[in-house]
Amino acid sequence: MVSALGLMGVLGGCGVGGGSSDVTLKLVAADYGDSAANSSKKYWDELVQRYESEHPDVNIDVSVYSWTDVDREVKEMVDAGNPPDMAQIGAYADYAAEGKLYKVGDLLSIPVQADFLSQLATAGEVNSVQYGMPFASSTRLLFYNKKLFREAGLTPPQTWDELAAAAEALQDLGVKYPYALPLGPEEAQAETMQWLLSGDGGYSDITSTYSIDSVQNVQTFTWLKDELVGKGLTGPVAPGKLDRAEAFAAFAAGDVGMLNGHPSLMEIAGKKGVEYGMVPTPGVDGESPTTLGVADWMMAFNHNGHRDQVGDFLDFVYSEENVLDFSRDYNLLPVTNSASRAMAASAEDKDLKPFLDQLPTSELYPVGNTSWATVNAAIKKEIGKAVAPNGSPEGVLGGLQATATRAENAE
């Protein structure tokens, strides 16, 4: 998965000098579906049709790409000097730092901008100015296989020690992956951050300075290496080789006792008939005080002008109805207060409520740092080595900290 989420006057020469008053806005968006039947193209087609019926002088041209391709497609458009008016992708900070984006305050009406969940709005800032609009979000919970837990006589763990003890019991039962630890390159940064948070650490400190090799983080990965991986409790595939998609598929096949998961795992497991439970992530001494939050982003490029029309369309995109529709279509969390309140109060959304409850205290990646892309790539490549048989948590985290420091100094 991811994610991610009008002013008066006519700009950019539109409607001036006797030409046509029609404006075409180009939007590039990511596909959250896993087949043609549930492609995000269907969502955007329906939404655009409703908007254009009320705004006959504005046309919205939407191109939907897979997550594998969408960031590259947008980058190529920007590099060619022909950026879209709007892009809904995975990161915004580089474009903001280059001065290519509108400030959110110059686009959205005040009520719409104020409706964003506060921690998501803050994550959309570069130098205290918001450029990224959260589009979709999710949090993480610990999933467990209820059938396997019953057979092993277990209750869901609340602490690391309880998680390790449960993993040992599941190992004795012959479970292939007592705890699945996907530190492979697909999404190692997520599993890593979830564990760092549960150990009272994280990627950065209170001043937003990278602290990857902090004492708490080294202790967390030393525990993982010694108490889970070293005791064979993470399954037959080395964590550094195990991707999230493989771990999710193994859980859906009934081969995993426990793993961290986001809302889409509910559907994946449900389709395979796996009876699962979900609890907050265990921490050192009890339930983890915070969890990983993830957001995908909408941004508006200033190259083509049309600020008023872009802002008016995005006001429509972020209406309570449209945010709820998208969130429900793809088992994601709303990025606005109004839609979050509606979801929390709706019986229709009871399955998502445990994730929604985690969102206010969730912590996001440091996406406002333009150095994050470099650091993220390094984590994906290196972090699995920290728990390898001959690996050194202190050495690997120290190397990642050095990478982060160099990336920050290069900005």
PDB file of N, CA and C in Angstrom, residues 137 152 192 354:
ATOM      1  N   SER A 137      -4.464   8.179   4.713  1.00  0.00           N
ATOM      2  CA  SER A 137      -3.589   7.835   5.828  1.00  0.00           C
ATOM      3  C   SER A 137      -3.929   6.449   6.351  1.00  0.00           C
ATOM      4  N   ALA A 152      -2.476 -22.603  20.910  1.00  0.00           N
ATOM      5  CA  ALA A 152      -1.297 -22.470  21.781  1.00  0.00           C
ATOM      6  C   ALA A 152      -1.664 -21.964  23.173  1.00  0.00           C
ATOM      7  N   THR A 192      10.601  -0.932  10.652  1.00  0.00           N
ATOM      8  CA  THR A 192      11.656  -0.367  11.499  1.00  0.00           C
ATOM      9  C   THR A 192      11.106   0.719  12.411  1.00  0.00           C
ATOM     10  N   PRO A 354     -10.412   0.653  15.153  1.00  0.00           N
ATOM     11  CA  PRO A 354      -9.163   0.489  15.916  1.00  0.00           C
ATOM     12  C   PRO A 354      -7.990   1.262  15.317  1.00  0.00           C
TER      13      PRO A 354
END
